[in-house]
């Protein structure tokens, strides 16, 4: 639940400010010593509704799995409902691809599209803050896998 909370906090970077509007795409790439197959198993799931406990800035979010390709280690999903959309986003769609790195670890590539409502505008610096939080979530999963070598084998 902590990892999911951290992940969703990366979406809390939007306001009705001036800079960017419409569909905003960002790409993120992170390397890890954790092997590709293990990292993929740790990230992919079929959670449909996430309800957060006391202390979280969000109450719930509806998460739709759009596609899973285990052979190519890709996973796509959309956040389609919930307070993580903060009333300014229609949805957030993401595609995650985990590639093998030459050193036996993995490279996680994440491309996300934020679909805004109407003429809502987003400040570019706020998107960077969201990317930083998403990278932190990845590192939290990585730390868990490194501390628990038998997990997700």
Tab-separated table of C-alpha atoms in Angstrom:
chain	number	residue	atom	x	y	z
A	1	UNK	CA	0.000	0.000	0.000
A	2	UNK	CA	2.904	2.386	0.679
A	3	UNK	CA	4.260	1.796	-2.830
A	4	UNK	CA	0.841	2.428	-4.386
A	5	UNK	CA	0.372	5.577	-2.303
A	6	UNK	CA	3.792	6.846	-3.372
A	7	UNK	CA	2.966	6.071	-7.003
A	8	UNK	CA	-0.315	7.947	-6.926
A	9	UNK	CA	1.260	10.926	-5.195
A	10	UNK	CA	3.213	11.369	-8.417
A	11	UNK	CA	-0.098	12.410	-9.987
A	12	UNK	CA	-0.673	15.233	-7.497
A	13	UNK	CA	1.215	17.793	-9.568
A	14	UNK	CA	-1.650	19.443	-11.427
A	15	UNK	CA	-3.433	22.752	-11.071
A	16	UNK	CA	-5.368	25.231	-13.169
A	17	UNK	CA	-2.139	27.130	-13.909
A	18	UNK	CA	-0.755	28.391	-17.209
A	19	UNK	CA	1.710	26.448	-19.297
A	20	UNK	CA	0.545	23.226	-20.946
A	21	UNK	CA	-2.945	21.948	-21.756
A	22	UNK	CA	-4.491	18.990	-23.580
A	23	UNK	CA	-2.598	15.702	-23.486
A	24	UNK	CA	0.778	15.783	-21.806
A	25	UNK	CA	3.214	12.919	-22.376
A	26	UNK	CA	6.287	12.198	-20.318
A	27	UNK	CA	8.828	9.442	-20.614
A	28	UNK	CA	10.897	8.027	-17.783
A	29	UNK	CA	13.757	5.509	-17.934
A	30	UNK	CA	15.388	3.993	-14.850
A	31	UNK	CA	18.066	1.306	-14.604
A	32	UNK	CA	18.143	-1.349	-11.899
A	33	UNK	CA	20.319	-4.294	-10.869
A	34	UNK	CA	17.121	-6.394	-10.537
A	35	UNK	CA	16.678	-8.813	-13.512
A	36	UNK	CA	14.034	-8.023	-16.136
A	37	UNK	CA	11.634	-10.936	-15.397
A	38	UNK	CA	11.649	-10.347	-11.647
A	39	UNK	CA	11.052	-6.593	-12.006
A	40	UNK	CA	8.172	-7.227	-14.424
A	41	UNK	CA	6.484	-9.685	-12.042
A	42	UNK	CA	6.758	-7.182	-9.200
A	43	UNK	CA	5.083	-4.375	-11.164
A	44	UNK	CA	2.297	-6.124	-13.061
A	45	UNK	CA	-1.034	-6.742	-11.393
A	46	UNK	CA	-4.746	-6.632	-12.101
A	47	UNK	CA	-5.910	-4.351	-9.286
A	48	UNK	CA	-9.156	-2.695	-10.270
A	49	UNK	CA	-9.912	-0.499	-7.251
A	50	UNK	CA	-7.396	0.810	-4.768
A	51	UNK	CA	-8.717	2.223	-1.493
A	52	UNK	CA	-6.234	4.132	0.619
A	53	UNK	CA	-6.096	4.237	4.373
A	54	UNK	CA	-5.927	7.085	6.798
A	55	UNK	CA	-3.051	9.474	6.220
A	56	UNK	CA	-3.095	9.207	2.431
A	57	UNK	CA	-3.863	12.287	0.389
A	58	UNK	CA	-6.181	10.126	-1.773
A	59	UNK	CA	-9.216	8.007	-0.868
A	60	UNK	CA	-9.442	5.724	-3.891
A	61	UNK	CA	-8.587	5.276	-7.543
A	62	UNK	CA	-9.929	3.014	-10.289
A	63	UNK	CA	-7.150	1.323	-12.250
A	64	UNK	CA	-7.882	-0.423	-15.568
A	65	UNK	CA	-5.393	-2.908	-17.017
A	66	UNK	CA	-5.276	-2.213	-20.756
A	67	UNK	CA	-2.729	-4.833	-21.744
A	68	UNK	CA	-0.115	-7.268	-20.469
A	69	UNK	CA	2.518	-8.841	-22.707
A	70	UNK	CA	4.612	-11.173	-20.563
A	71	UNK	CA	6.880	-12.204	-23.442
A	72	UNK	CA	7.871	-8.593	-24.191
A	73	UNK	CA	7.627	-7.393	-20.567
A	74	UNK	CA	5.139	-4.618	-21.344
A	75	UNK	CA	2.196	-3.517	-19.255
A	76	UNK	CA	-0.304	-0.778	-20.017
A	77	UNK	CA	-2.963	0.630	-17.745
A	78	UNK	CA	-5.164	3.658	-17.209
A	79	UNK	CA	-6.290	5.522	-14.126
A	80	UNK	CA	-9.923	6.218	-15.027
A	81	UNK	CA	-11.607	7.316	-11.794
A	82	UNK	CA	-10.762	8.551	-8.343
A	83	UNK	CA	-9.542	11.564	-6.478
A	84	UNK	CA	-6.000	11.091	-7.850
A	85	UNK	CA	-7.381	12.698	-11.025
A	86	UNK	CA	-8.133	15.756	-8.857
A	87	UNK	CA	-11.047	16.873	-10.992
A	88	UNK	CA	-8.696	18.258	-13.676
A	89	UNK	CA	-7.820	15.040	-15.522
A	90	UNK	CA	-10.047	12.779	-17.601
A	91	UNK	CA	-7.566	9.924	-17.249
A	92	UNK	CA	-3.919	8.959	-17.083
A	93	UNK	CA	-2.704	6.213	-19.405
A	94	UNK	CA	0.686	4.599	-19.003
A	95	UNK	CA	2.783	1.991	-20.726
A	96	UNK	CA	5.635	0.333	-18.887
A	97	UNK	CA	8.311	-1.676	-20.660
A	98	UNK	CA	11.013	-3.455	-18.720
A	99	UNK	CA	14.085	-4.316	-20.765
A	100	UNK	CA	17.101	-6.421	-19.874
A	101	UNK	CA	20.287	-4.449	-19.301
A	102	UNK	CA	23.728	-5.763	-20.309
A	103	UNK	CA	24.776	-6.189	-16.656
A	104	UNK	CA	21.916	-8.609	-15.857
A	105	UNK	CA	19.676	-5.929	-14.357
A	106	UNK	CA	16.809	-4.116	-16.011
A	107	UNK	CA	15.781	-0.816	-17.530
A	108	UNK	CA	12.257	0.382	-16.803
A	109	UNK	CA	10.761	2.681	-19.433
A	110	UNK	CA	7.499	4.396	-18.583
A	111	UNK	CA	5.514	6.580	-20.951
A	112	UNK	CA	2.477	8.321	-19.458
A	113	UNK	CA	-0.187	10.509	-21.026
A	114	UNK	CA	-2.213	12.869	-18.876
A	115	UNK	CA	-5.567	13.676	-20.491
A	116	UNK	CA	-6.787	16.985	-19.080
A	117	UNK	CA	-10.371	18.183	-18.875
A	118	UNK	CA	-11.266	21.165	-21.021
A	119	UNK	CA	-8.735	23.961	-20.932
A	120	UNK	CA	-7.000	22.924	-17.723
A	121	UNK	CA	-3.356	23.934	-17.891
A	122	UNK	CA	-0.408	22.251	-16.229
A	123	UNK	CA	2.917	23.832	-15.318
A	124	UNK	CA	5.890	21.940	-16.761
A	125	UNK	CA	7.739	22.019	-13.424
A	126	UNK	CA	4.804	20.179	-11.876
A	127	UNK	CA	5.227	17.359	-14.406
A	128	UNK	CA	8.892	17.068	-13.403
A	129	UNK	CA	7.788	16.701	-9.770
A	130	UNK	CA	5.519	13.831	-10.813
A	131	UNK	CA	8.363	12.158	-12.704
A	132	UNK	CA	10.592	12.408	-9.636
A	133	UNK	CA	7.923	10.731	-7.497
A	134	UNK	CA	7.429	7.969	-10.090
A	135	UNK	CA	11.187	7.329	-10.077
A	136	UNK	CA	11.039	7.134	-6.284
A	137	UNK	CA	8.256	4.550	-6.505
A	138	UNK	CA	10.383	2.463	-8.861
A	139	UNK	CA	13.305	2.661	-6.442
A	140	UNK	CA	11.002	1.557	-3.588
A	141	UNK	CA	10.044	-1.584	-5.550
A	142	UNK	CA	13.705	-2.149	-6.410
A	143	UNK	CA	14.732	-1.833	-2.737
A	144	UNK	CA	12.069	-4.376	-1.739
A	145	UNK	CA	13.237	-6.845	-4.397
A	146	UNK	CA	16.886	-6.469	-3.433
A	147	UNK	CA	16.044	-6.937	0.271
A	148	UNK	CA	13.824	-9.962	-0.490
A	149	UNK	CA	15.690	-12.033	-3.098
A	150	UNK	CA	13.087	-14.833	-3.063
A	151	UNK	CA	10.168	-12.508	-3.884
A	152	UNK	CA	8.653	-12.707	-7.387
A	153	UNK	CA	10.801	-15.620	-8.595
